[in-house]
Amino acid sequence: QVRLVESGGGLVQAGGSLRLSCVTSGRTLWNYALGWFRQVPGKEREFVATINWSGGSTFYADSVKGRFTISRGNAKNTVYLQMNSLKPEDTAVYYCAAGSSSVIENDYGYWGQGTQVTVSS
């Protein structure tokens, strides 16, 4: 059984930083792309960032480019999202996902349970 477990969410003031982590287990996902999505209540889940299996290729949503950095651990089963210069509009539940390197939600077959990020103004 594949599991993705996120951690690192919390409450931070605007301009602050948070680092999200996601650990995968239960199956070798080293050759899967890993991505981060986020969702605000009442809205569709939106793409944030993705990184390919080797960690050599990344892609970001325009809304976070230059502020967020996605990376993979050396064992390739962990993905991080370093979030700097946070804004209130970054407030959402952040989800980790494993699948194809894509901005499309349906291209990811495995999902974590989500971690709440709240940015106060």
PDB file of N, CA and C in Angstrom, residues 37-48 87-95 115-119:
ATOM      1  N   PHE A  37       0.248  20.208  -4.758  1.00  0.00           N
ATOM      2  CA  PHE A  37      -0.961  20.924  -5.140  1.00  0.00           C
ATOM      3  C   PHE A  37      -1.522  21.583  -3.877  1.00  0.00           C
ATOM      4  N   ARG A  38      -2.439  22.514  -4.057  1.00  0.00           N
ATOM      5  CA  ARG A  38      -3.076  23.141  -2.904  1.00  0.00           C
ATOM      6  C   ARG A  38      -4.546  23.399  -3.205  1.00  0.00           C
ATOM      7  N   GLN A  39      -5.325  23.483  -2.136  1.00  0.00           N
ATOM      8  CA  GLN A  39      -6.762  23.676  -2.301  1.00  0.00           C
ATOM      9  C   GLN A  39      -7.315  24.541  -1.187  1.00  0.00           C
ATOM     10  N   VAL A  40      -8.119  25.495  -1.605  1.00  0.00           N
ATOM     11  CA  VAL A  40      -8.852  26.357  -0.693  1.00  0.00           C
ATOM     12  C   VAL A  40     -10.309  25.887  -0.693  1.00  0.00           C
ATOM     13  N   PRO A  41     -10.978  25.880   0.452  1.00  0.00           N
ATOM     14  CA  PRO A  41     -12.384  25.435   0.486  1.00  0.00           C
ATOM     15  C   PRO A  41     -13.231  26.157  -0.550  1.00  0.00           C
ATOM     16  N   GLY A  42     -14.002  25.374  -1.301  1.00  0.00           N
ATOM     17  CA  GLY A  42     -14.885  25.948  -2.298  1.00  0.00           C
ATOM     18  C   GLY A  42     -14.235  26.156  -3.653  1.00  0.00           C
ATOM     19  N   LYS A  43     -12.938  25.863  -3.741  1.00  0.00           N
ATOM     20  CA  LYS A  43     -12.229  26.021  -5.013  1.00  0.00           C
ATOM     21  C   LYS A  43     -11.606  24.696  -5.434  1.00  0.00           C
ATOM     22  N   GLU A  44     -11.257  24.599  -6.714  1.00  0.00           N
ATOM     23  CA  GLU A  44     -10.603  23.401  -7.210  1.00  0.00           C
ATOM     24  C   GLU A  44      -9.157  23.344  -6.719  1.00  0.00           C
ATOM     25  N   ARG A  45      -8.651  22.112  -6.636  1.00  0.00           N
ATOM     26  CA  ARG A  45      -7.254  21.940  -6.268  1.00  0.00           C
ATOM     27  C   ARG A  45      -6.380  22.475  -7.404  1.00  0.00           C
ATOM     28  N   GLU A  46      -5.332  23.209  -7.054  1.00  0.00           N
ATOM     29  CA  GLU A  46      -4.491  23.816  -8.077  1.00  0.00           C
ATOM     30  C   GLU A  46      -3.048  23.358  -7.950  1.00  0.00           C
ATOM     31  N   PHE A  47      -2.397  23.291  -9.092  1.00  0.00           N
ATOM     32  CA  PHE A  47      -1.004  22.891  -9.171  1.00  0.00           C
ATOM     33  C   PHE A  47      -0.099  23.938  -8.546  1.00  0.00           C
ATOM     34  N   VAL A  48       0.921  23.469  -7.820  1.00  0.00           N
ATOM     35  CA  VAL A  48       1.910  24.370  -7.232  1.00  0.00           C
ATOM     36  C   VAL A  48       3.297  24.135  -7.851  1.00  0.00           C
ATOM     37  N   LYS A  87       2.443  34.732   1.325  1.00  0.00           N
ATOM     38  CA  LYS A  87       1.383  35.728   1.230  1.00  0.00           C
ATOM     39  C   LYS A  87       0.077  35.122   1.771  1.00  0.00           C
ATOM     40  N   PRO A  88      -0.843  35.941   2.213  1.00  0.00           N
ATOM     41  CA  PRO A  88      -2.133  35.405   2.683  1.00  0.00           C
ATOM     42  C   PRO A  88      -2.822  34.533   1.640  1.00  0.00           C
ATOM     43  N   GLU A  89      -2.644  34.855   0.378  1.00  0.00           N
ATOM     44  CA  GLU A  89      -3.283  34.058  -0.675  1.00  0.00           C
ATOM     45  C   GLU A  89      -2.640  32.692  -0.861  1.00  0.00           C
ATOM     46  N   ASP A  90      -1.561  32.411  -0.152  1.00  0.00           N
ATOM     47  CA  ASP A  90      -0.967  31.077  -0.163  1.00  0.00           C
ATOM     48  C   ASP A  90      -1.666  30.151   0.835  1.00  0.00           C
ATOM     49  N   THR A  91      -2.555  30.697   1.626  1.00  0.00           N
ATOM     50  CA  THR A  91      -3.294  29.894   2.596  1.00  0.00           C
ATOM     51  C   THR A  91      -4.110  28.824   1.891  1.00  0.00           C
ATOM     52  N   ALA A  92      -3.908  27.564   2.280  1.00  0.00           N
ATOM     53  CA  ALA A  92      -4.586  26.436   1.630  1.00  0.00           C
ATOM     54  C   ALA A  92      -4.172  25.153   2.334  1.00  0.00           C
ATOM     55  N   VAL A  93      -4.832  24.074   1.970  1.00  0.00           N
ATOM     56  CA  VAL A  93      -4.348  22.742   2.323  1.00  0.00           C
ATOM     57  C   VAL A  93      -3.423  22.302   1.197  1.00  0.00           C
ATOM     58  N   TYR A  94      -2.213  21.914   1.557  1.00  0.00           N
ATOM     59  CA  TYR A  94      -1.212  21.509   0.575  1.00  0.00           C
ATOM     60  C   TYR A  94      -1.124  19.994   0.531  1.00  0.00           C
ATOM     61  N   TYR A  95      -1.190  19.452  -0.687  1.00  0.00           N
ATOM     62  CA  TYR A  95      -1.163  18.017  -0.911  1.00  0.00           C
ATOM     63  C   TYR A  95       0.077  17.605  -1.687  1.00  0.00           C
ATOM     64  N   THR A 115      -1.748  18.959   4.335  1.00  0.00           N
ATOM     65  CA  THR A 115      -1.311  19.689   5.524  1.00  0.00           C
ATOM     66  C   THR A 115      -1.725  21.150   5.359  1.00  0.00           C
ATOM     67  N   GLN A 116      -2.262  21.721   6.429  1.00  0.00           N
ATOM     68  CA  GLN A 116      -2.801  23.081   6.365  1.00  0.00           C
ATOM     69  C   GLN A 116      -1.686  24.116   6.498  1.00  0.00           C
ATOM     70  N   VAL A 117      -1.710  25.075   5.603  1.00  0.00           N
ATOM     71  CA  VAL A 117      -0.823  26.238   5.677  1.00  0.00           C
ATOM     72  C   VAL A 117      -1.704  27.479   5.782  1.00  0.00           C
ATOM     73  N   THR A 118      -1.480  28.258   6.817  1.00  0.00           N
ATOM     74  CA  THR A 118      -2.241  29.483   7.018  1.00  0.00           C
ATOM     75  C   THR A 118      -1.278  30.651   7.145  1.00  0.00           C
ATOM     76  N   VAL A 119      -1.472  31.658   6.299  1.00  0.00           N
ATOM     77  CA  VAL A 119      -0.613  32.837   6.301  1.00  0.00           C
ATOM     78  C   VAL A 119      -1.453  34.026   6.738  1.00  0.00           C
TER      79      VAL A 119
END
